[in-house]
Amino acid sequence: MCITDMTAVELAAAIREGKATAVEALQAVLTRIEEKDKELNCYVTVDKEGALKQAVQVQEKIEKGELTGPLAGVPVAIKDNLCTEGILTTCASRILRNFVPTYTAKAVVNLQKAGAVILGKTNMDEFAMGSTTETSAYGVTRNPHNTEHVPGGSSGGSAAAVAAGECFYALGSDTGGSIRQPASYCGAVGMKPTYGTVSRYGLIAYGSSLDQIGPLTKDVRDCATVLEVIASHDDKDSTSLVRQDTDFTKALVEDVKGMRIGIPNDYLGEGLDEEVREAVLQAARVLEAQGAVVERFDLSLVEYAIPAYYTIAAAEASSNLERFDGIKYGYRTEEYTGLHHMYKKSRSEGFGEEVKRRIMLGSFVLSSGYYDAYYLKALRVKALIKKAFDEAFARYDMILGPVAPTTAPRLGESLADPIRMYLGDIYTIAVNLAGLPGISVPCGQDSKGLPIGMQLIGDCFQEKKLLRAAYTYEQYEKK
Amino acid sequence: MSKQYETVIGLEVHVELATKTKIFCGCSTAFGAGPNTQTCPVCTGMPGSLPVLNKQVLEYAIAVGLATNCDITRYAKFDRKNYFYPDNPQNYQISQLYLPICQNGGVEIETEEGGRKTVGIHEIHMEEDAGKLIHDEWEDCSLVDYNRSGVPLIEIVSEPDMRSAEEVIAYLEKLRLLIQYLGASDCKLQEGSMRADVNLSVREVGTEAFGVRTEMKNLNSFRAISRAIAGETERQIDLLESGEKVVQETRRWDDAKGESYTMRSKEDAQDYRYFPDPDLTPISVSDKMLAEIREKQPEFRDDKMKRYKAEFDIPDYDIDIITQSKHMADIFEAAVALGAEPKKVSNWLMGETLRLMKEREVDAQDLRFSPAHLASLIRLVDTKAINSSVAKEVFEVMFEENVDPEQYVEEKGLKTVNDEGALKKAVEEVIAANPQSVADYRGGKEKAIGFLVGQTMKAMKGKADPGAVNRMLKELL
């Protein structure tokens, strides 16, 4: 077995058992990056030297028995919106082209403590705004399954790197589907945990009330393992939760007997690709055959999720992105006359089109006279959506549906029609609005050979149910 | 002037809270450190950093709210106020607009006519201070120091209930005392830990509707506030009298020139796009927390004055002065509790303490000597271990360095000499050396003895009991 084909957990076991070393694993993956990344462009930054140093240190600690965890020695790729001390962190934006953070994000610190080797920073849609990784200022990332297609987004670099073996697992962030959708397009497993499970400290914010960090992995076991490591209460994040149930690997059990699974009719309606629909329903039949009780139901309010999401996320983004002004760090325009001209020019030149579009949208919905009509109304819709989910979870252990209406679109198709691109988020964004956990699990391919993902959505704190069902399905498909 | 006008004033008072650390991070709030040495990713607005509320800020804000008879908002939130300026590292300030922590309060002040009136408090909210910009004219550049960024503030917004500069000063004094008594801030206008913006309009006496108001900033002393109010009142009346209109605007007071000028008009007013800060969870004030803060509220000045009048036999004037500072009142009470006679403690505070405070420009809250040392100084005088002029000398050192008077008197050998022989010898020498004064005294000039006492004290290096010297002189003459 080629070392880069191993899962993260398999590799860590091999290193523990002395069958491989962290340095060998790193070198194998760096070779893979060299072979493939020119074409795929998964990474904005590959930190070869830093990674090598870490690998040597980690290997030593493993040998001394100081590091025994299930991820020790395994190279990981980090989405470029997570701060890493001493390593360029750009959010795939021109405005942060020279930004080197002075501190490391909490989720990454947790990985480092567990013996992870940080390979580098993955490409993404600029400031996580987009669904294709095409809005990056550092070039598009291509889908490893078909390089004419996008990898999805915004964590497209992370998903493609996992799929291409350019890392063993990756971290992404999910504001409206940015982990689950690229995982689905690239045939990876991706999970967005319950809001507050992973500290956001060091995650460069897009929509603060919706953002959540999560894993992109080769399989469900890796997903549970990574989540278990990165989940922690953090005094530096007021929205961080205290949870006692973060032993997610305990949920890796093949058993869905009696599990009640609801499929919303709303998720199977107009706009859904026929092949995606069939693959998702087939996955549901597999779970049913394993003993789950599968039913159709009406979730309602799904069509309101998109306008509510784009109002809230854009509003928060317009404020979150104000700090990028060229004063303290980042891109500053060459010539200007006076302070306000400098602000305007730096930001006009530093931000891309999609980011500017959302800043303008967000500024508009927060402006005096429109706040009530847009922002407050969107918050009320958000509360109603949460209520609709609460009602669903009174009846079902989880909700099953597609991740996205189609498989990965061809490069260049989406940005031409932003509204259509926004509509592509229809099955994922309600999960963020309600703060729920959701997982994307591969469930086949379309006729073009592009991966399809099914999504499982749980009530708050019910990651374990999702992992159990996902694991059961995955094990069945392997057999 | 044909018409009679009335001035209508409301205040926005910013108070810097005396917490050890900043409002949303663990950085120190200490004043005077090197530029940007008290900063971290949070208070410099670095990408990815997040605010976490300092609980002490909330407690102080609630304590001030209770002291000013406000309703405490049990479910409060922080909002972002968005505007671009380099002293504001995130380009938004975390403040409170929609659900401020305290609302609908008021404090009672004395009016000039000796009556009492209530000045309403619309709200008190918590917010973060900005950094400080330094414009370097020489290098033609601007520098920013973020040490002050994130220092906690409360803003106390009054109703437009004041009608004169005197009422404004009375209101500010009242707030200052309440807040100082709480220990929530030192409230120094000159140093900026208390800042007042004056909203002022004029209207004809008898009319209900408010006139167009202006907001005056940069008022760094009570004197500047009084002058700015007088100046702005006159300016507005002049405008109205000459048929012009008052423009709603923000003006900046120049105390050196004694005039104000326009900073920005209403047309330039920014849309701050306030919205609840998603990085901070809503604040819910529990019954328990409220009860604990209520429990900890100190005895405020009005109650303290009443108690002093009942408990201590000292003049009302002394009570008035002593209770103007909680720190001074604390010294008074502690010294009395240690056995010193209230009147004597009061005399030290009203006499030497006030004199030295004035001479050395020391604020009452910055007095350094301990009540125990004051009590022991009084005991030294009572037991005639030192005389009163030595005591004053010792007190001066205590005032500066808080020395232990017993130890100090011992070390410096300042104790009164009670050796009859030594004293007699000194008196005899003075009599011998000053025949003219002796003759004057004997000739009936009673006053001449004062000179002889002085000479003897000098000979004794001040370490004699002047009463004893007096008696001995009379005996020997």
Coordinates of C-alpha atoms in Angstrom, one line a residue, chain B residues 142-439:
Chain B
S142 CA 1.0 59.5 12.2
L143 CA 1.7 56.8 14.8
V144 CA -0.8 54.8 16.8
D145 CA -0.5 53.4 20.3
Y146 CA -3.0 50.7 21.1
N147 CA -2.3 50.6 24.9
R148 CA -5.5 52.4 25.5
S149 CA -7.4 50.3 22.9
G150 CA -9.8 48.1 24.9
V151 CA -9.7 50.0 28.1
P152 CA -13.2 49.7 29.6
L153 CA -15.5 52.7 29.6
I154 CA -19.0 53.3 30.7
E155 CA -21.0 56.1 29.1
I156 CA -23.6 57.7 31.3
V157 CA -26.2 59.5 29.2
S158 CA -28.3 62.0 31.1
E159 CA -31.7 63.4 30.2
P160 CA -31.8 67.0 29.1
D161 CA -32.6 68.0 32.6
M162 CA -30.0 70.6 33.5
R163 CA -30.5 74.4 33.1
S164 CA -27.2 76.0 34.1
A165 CA -23.5 75.4 34.4
E166 CA -23.9 75.2 38.1
E167 CA -26.4 72.3 37.8
V168 CA -24.1 70.6 35.3
I169 CA -21.1 70.8 37.8
A170 CA -23.3 69.6 40.6
Y171 CA -24.4 66.6 38.6
L172 CA -20.8 65.8 37.6
E173 CA -19.7 66.1 41.2
K174 CA -22.4 63.8 42.2
L175 CA -21.5 61.2 39.6
R176 CA -17.8 61.6 40.5
L177 CA -18.5 61.0 44.2
L178 CA -20.7 58.0 43.6
I179 CA -18.3 56.4 41.2
Q180 CA -15.2 57.1 43.4
Y181 CA -17.1 55.7 46.4
L182 CA -17.6 52.6 44.4
G183 CA -14.0 52.4 43.5
A184 CA -15.1 52.0 39.9
S185 CA -12.9 54.9 38.6
D186 CA -10.8 57.7 39.9
C187 CA -12.8 60.1 37.7
K188 CA -10.1 62.6 36.9
L189 CA -11.2 65.1 34.2
Q190 CA -7.7 66.4 33.6
E191 CA -6.4 62.9 33.0
G192 CA -9.3 61.9 30.9
S193 CA -10.6 59.1 33.1
M194 CA -13.8 61.2 33.2
R195 CA -14.9 63.0 30.0
A196 CA -18.0 65.0 29.6
D197 CA -19.7 66.0 26.3
V198 CA -22.2 68.8 26.7
N199 CA -25.4 68.7 24.6
L200 CA -26.9 72.2 24.8
S201 CA -29.8 74.1 23.3
V202 CA -31.7 77.2 24.2
R203 CA -35.4 78.0 24.1
E204 CA -37.6 80.9 25.1
V205 CA -38.8 80.6 28.6
G206 CA -42.2 79.0 28.8
T207 CA -41.9 77.0 25.5
E208 CA -42.1 73.3 25.7
A209 CA -40.3 72.3 22.5
F210 CA -36.5 71.9 22.6
G211 CA -34.3 74.1 20.5
V212 CA -31.8 72.7 18.0
R213 CA -28.9 71.4 20.1
T214 CA -25.2 71.2 19.6
E215 CA -22.7 68.8 21.2
M216 CA -19.5 70.2 22.7
K217 CA -16.4 68.0 23.1
N218 CA -13.0 68.4 24.6
L219 CA -13.9 69.7 28.0
N220 CA -11.1 68.8 30.4
S221 CA -12.0 70.7 33.6
F222 CA -15.1 72.0 35.5
R223 CA -13.9 75.4 34.5
A224 CA -13.8 74.6 30.8
I225 CA -17.3 73.1 31.1
S226 CA -18.6 76.3 32.8
R227 CA -17.0 78.5 30.2
A228 CA -18.1 76.4 27.3
I229 CA -21.7 76.4 28.5
A230 CA -21.7 80.2 28.9
G231 CA -20.0 80.6 25.5
E232 CA -22.3 78.3 23.7
T233 CA -25.5 79.7 25.3
E234 CA -24.5 83.1 24.2
R235 CA -23.6 82.0 20.7
Q236 CA -27.0 80.3 20.3
I237 CA -29.0 83.2 21.7
D238 CA -27.1 85.6 19.4
L239 CA -27.9 83.5 16.4
L240 CA -31.6 83.3 17.3
E241 CA -31.7 87.0 18.1
S242 CA -30.2 87.9 14.7
G243 CA -32.8 85.7 13.0
E244 CA -30.5 82.9 12.2
K245 CA -30.8 79.2 13.0
V246 CA -28.8 77.0 15.2
V247 CA -27.3 74.2 13.2
Q248 CA -27.2 70.7 14.7
E249 CA -23.5 69.9 14.9
T250 CA -20.6 68.7 17.0
R251 CA -18.3 71.5 18.2
R252 CA -14.9 71.4 19.8
W253 CA -14.1 73.6 22.7
D254 CA -10.7 75.4 22.7
D255 CA -10.1 76.4 26.3
A256 CA -7.0 78.4 25.5
K257 CA -9.0 80.6 23.1
G258 CA -12.2 80.4 25.1
E259 CA -14.2 79.6 22.0
S260 CA -15.6 76.6 20.1
Y261 CA -15.6 75.6 16.5
T262 CA -17.4 73.2 14.3
M263 CA -16.1 69.6 14.2
R264 CA -18.8 68.0 12.0
S265 CA -22.3 68.9 11.1
K266 CA -25.3 66.6 11.1
E267 CA -25.0 66.2 7.3
D268 CA -21.6 64.5 7.9
A269 CA -23.1 62.2 10.5
Q270 CA -22.1 58.7 9.8
D271 CA -24.3 55.7 9.6
Y272 CA -22.7 53.5 12.2
R273 CA -24.6 50.4 11.1
Y274 CA -25.0 49.1 14.6
F275 CA -25.8 45.5 15.0
P276 CA -25.4 42.9 17.8
D277 CA -21.9 41.7 18.1
P278 CA -22.0 38.0 17.1
D279 CA -18.7 37.3 18.9
L280 CA -20.2 38.1 22.3
T281 CA -23.0 36.1 23.9
P282 CA -25.8 38.1 25.4
I283 CA -25.3 39.1 29.0
S284 CA -27.8 37.7 31.4
V285 CA -27.7 39.2 34.9
S286 CA -28.9 36.7 37.4
D287 CA -30.7 37.4 40.6
K288 CA -27.7 36.1 42.5
M289 CA -25.2 38.4 40.7
L290 CA -27.4 41.4 41.3
A291 CA -27.9 40.6 44.9
E292 CA -24.1 40.2 45.4
I293 CA -23.4 43.5 43.8
R294 CA -26.1 45.2 45.9
E295 CA -24.6 43.6 49.0
K296 CA -21.2 45.0 48.1
Q297 CA -22.4 48.6 47.5
P298 CA -20.6 51.0 49.9
E299 CA -22.2 53.5 52.2
F300 CA -22.5 56.5 49.9
R301 CA -21.7 60.1 50.9
D302 CA -25.2 61.3 51.9
D303 CA -25.6 58.4 54.3
K304 CA -22.1 58.8 55.5
M305 CA -22.7 62.5 56.3
K306 CA -25.8 61.7 58.2
R307 CA -24.0 59.1 60.2
Y308 CA -21.0 61.3 61.0
K309 CA -23.3 64.0 62.2
A310 CA -24.9 61.6 64.6
E311 CA -21.7 59.8 65.7
F312 CA -19.0 62.3 65.8
D313 CA -18.7 65.7 67.5
I314 CA -17.1 67.5 64.6
P315 CA -18.3 70.5 62.6
D316 CA -20.6 70.1 59.6
Y317 CA -18.0 71.9 57.6
D318 CA -15.4 69.2 58.4
I319 CA -17.9 66.4 57.6
D320 CA -18.6 68.1 54.2
I321 CA -14.9 68.2 53.3
I322 CA -13.9 64.8 54.7
T323 CA -16.7 62.9 52.9
Q324 CA -15.9 64.5 49.6
S325 CA -13.5 61.7 49.2
K326 CA -14.1 58.1 50.1
H327 CA -10.4 57.7 50.7
M328 CA -10.3 60.5 53.1
A329 CA -13.4 59.3 54.9
D330 CA -11.9 55.9 55.1
I331 CA -8.7 57.4 56.7
F332 CA -10.9 59.3 59.2
E333 CA -12.9 56.3 60.2
A334 CA -10.0 53.9 60.5
A335 CA -8.0 56.4 62.6
V336 CA -10.9 56.9 64.9
A337 CA -11.4 53.2 65.1
L338 CA -7.8 52.9 66.3
G339 CA -8.6 55.1 69.2
A340 CA -7.8 58.6 68.0
E341 CA -10.1 61.3 69.0
P342 CA -12.4 62.3 66.1
K343 CA -11.9 66.0 66.5
K344 CA -8.1 65.6 66.4
V345 CA -8.2 63.3 63.4
S346 CA -10.5 65.8 61.7
N347 CA -8.1 68.7 62.6
W348 CA -5.2 66.9 61.0
L349 CA -7.3 66.3 57.8
M350 CA -8.7 69.8 57.7
G351 CA -5.5 71.5 58.6
E352 CA -2.2 70.0 57.5
T353 CA -3.6 67.5 55.0
L354 CA -5.6 70.1 53.0
R355 CA -2.7 72.5 53.2
L356 CA -0.2 70.0 51.8
M357 CA -2.7 68.7 49.2
K358 CA -3.1 72.2 47.9
E359 CA 0.6 73.0 48.0
R360 CA 1.6 69.8 46.3
E361 CA -1.4 69.3 44.0
V362 CA -2.4 66.0 45.5
D363 CA -5.9 64.6 45.0
A364 CA -7.7 63.3 48.1
Q365 CA -7.9 59.8 46.6
D366 CA -4.2 59.8 46.2
L367 CA -3.3 60.4 49.9
R368 CA -0.6 58.0 50.9
F369 CA -0.4 58.1 54.7
S370 CA -2.1 55.3 56.5
P371 CA -4.8 55.8 59.2
A372 CA -2.7 53.8 61.6
H373 CA 0.2 56.2 61.2
L374 CA -2.1 59.2 61.7
A375 CA -3.5 57.6 64.8
S376 CA -0.1 57.0 66.2
L377 CA 1.1 60.5 65.4
I378 CA -1.9 61.8 67.4
R379 CA -1.0 59.5 70.2
L380 CA 2.6 60.9 70.2
V381 CA 1.2 64.4 70.6
D382 CA -1.3 63.4 73.2
T383 CA 1.3 61.8 75.4
K384 CA 3.5 64.8 74.9
A385 CA 6.2 62.6 73.4
I386 CA 6.5 65.2 70.7
N387 CA 5.3 68.8 70.5
S388 CA 3.0 70.1 67.8
S389 CA 5.6 71.6 65.6
V390 CA 7.6 68.4 65.6
A391 CA 4.4 66.6 64.8
K392 CA 3.8 68.8 61.8
E393 CA 7.3 68.1 60.6
V394 CA 6.7 64.4 61.0
F395 CA 3.4 64.6 59.3
E396 CA 4.9 66.2 56.2
V397 CA 7.2 63.2 55.8
M398 CA 4.3 60.8 56.4
F399 CA 2.3 62.7 53.7
E400 CA 5.1 62.0 51.2
E401 CA 6.3 58.6 52.2
N402 CA 3.8 57.1 54.7
V403 CA 6.6 56.6 57.3
D404 CA 5.7 55.2 60.7
P405 CA 5.8 58.2 63.0
E406 CA 7.0 56.4 66.1
Q407 CA 9.9 54.8 64.3
Y408 CA 10.7 58.1 62.5
V409 CA 10.7 60.1 65.7
E410 CA 12.9 57.5 67.4
E411 CA 15.3 57.4 64.5
K412 CA 15.6 61.1 64.1
G413 CA 15.7 61.7 67.9
L414 CA 12.8 64.1 67.8
K415 CA 11.3 63.1 71.2
T416 CA 10.6 66.0 73.6
V417 CA 13.3 66.3 76.2
N418 CA 11.7 65.9 79.6
D419 CA 15.0 66.3 81.4
E420 CA 14.3 69.2 83.9
G421 CA 18.0 69.9 84.3
A422 CA 18.7 70.3 80.6
L423 CA 15.7 72.5 80.2
K424 CA 16.7 74.7 83.1
K425 CA 20.1 75.1 81.8
A426 CA 18.8 76.2 78.4
V427 CA 16.4 78.7 80.0
E428 CA 19.1 80.2 82.1
E429 CA 21.4 80.6 79.1
V430 CA 18.6 82.3 77.1
I431 CA 17.9 84.7 80.0
A432 CA 21.5 85.6 80.3
A433 CA 21.9 86.1 76.6
N434 CA 18.8 88.3 76.1
P435 CA 18.9 91.1 78.8
Q436 CA 16.7 93.4 76.7
S437 CA 13.8 91.0 76.4
V438 CA 14.1 90.1 80.0
A439 CA 14.0 93.7 81.0

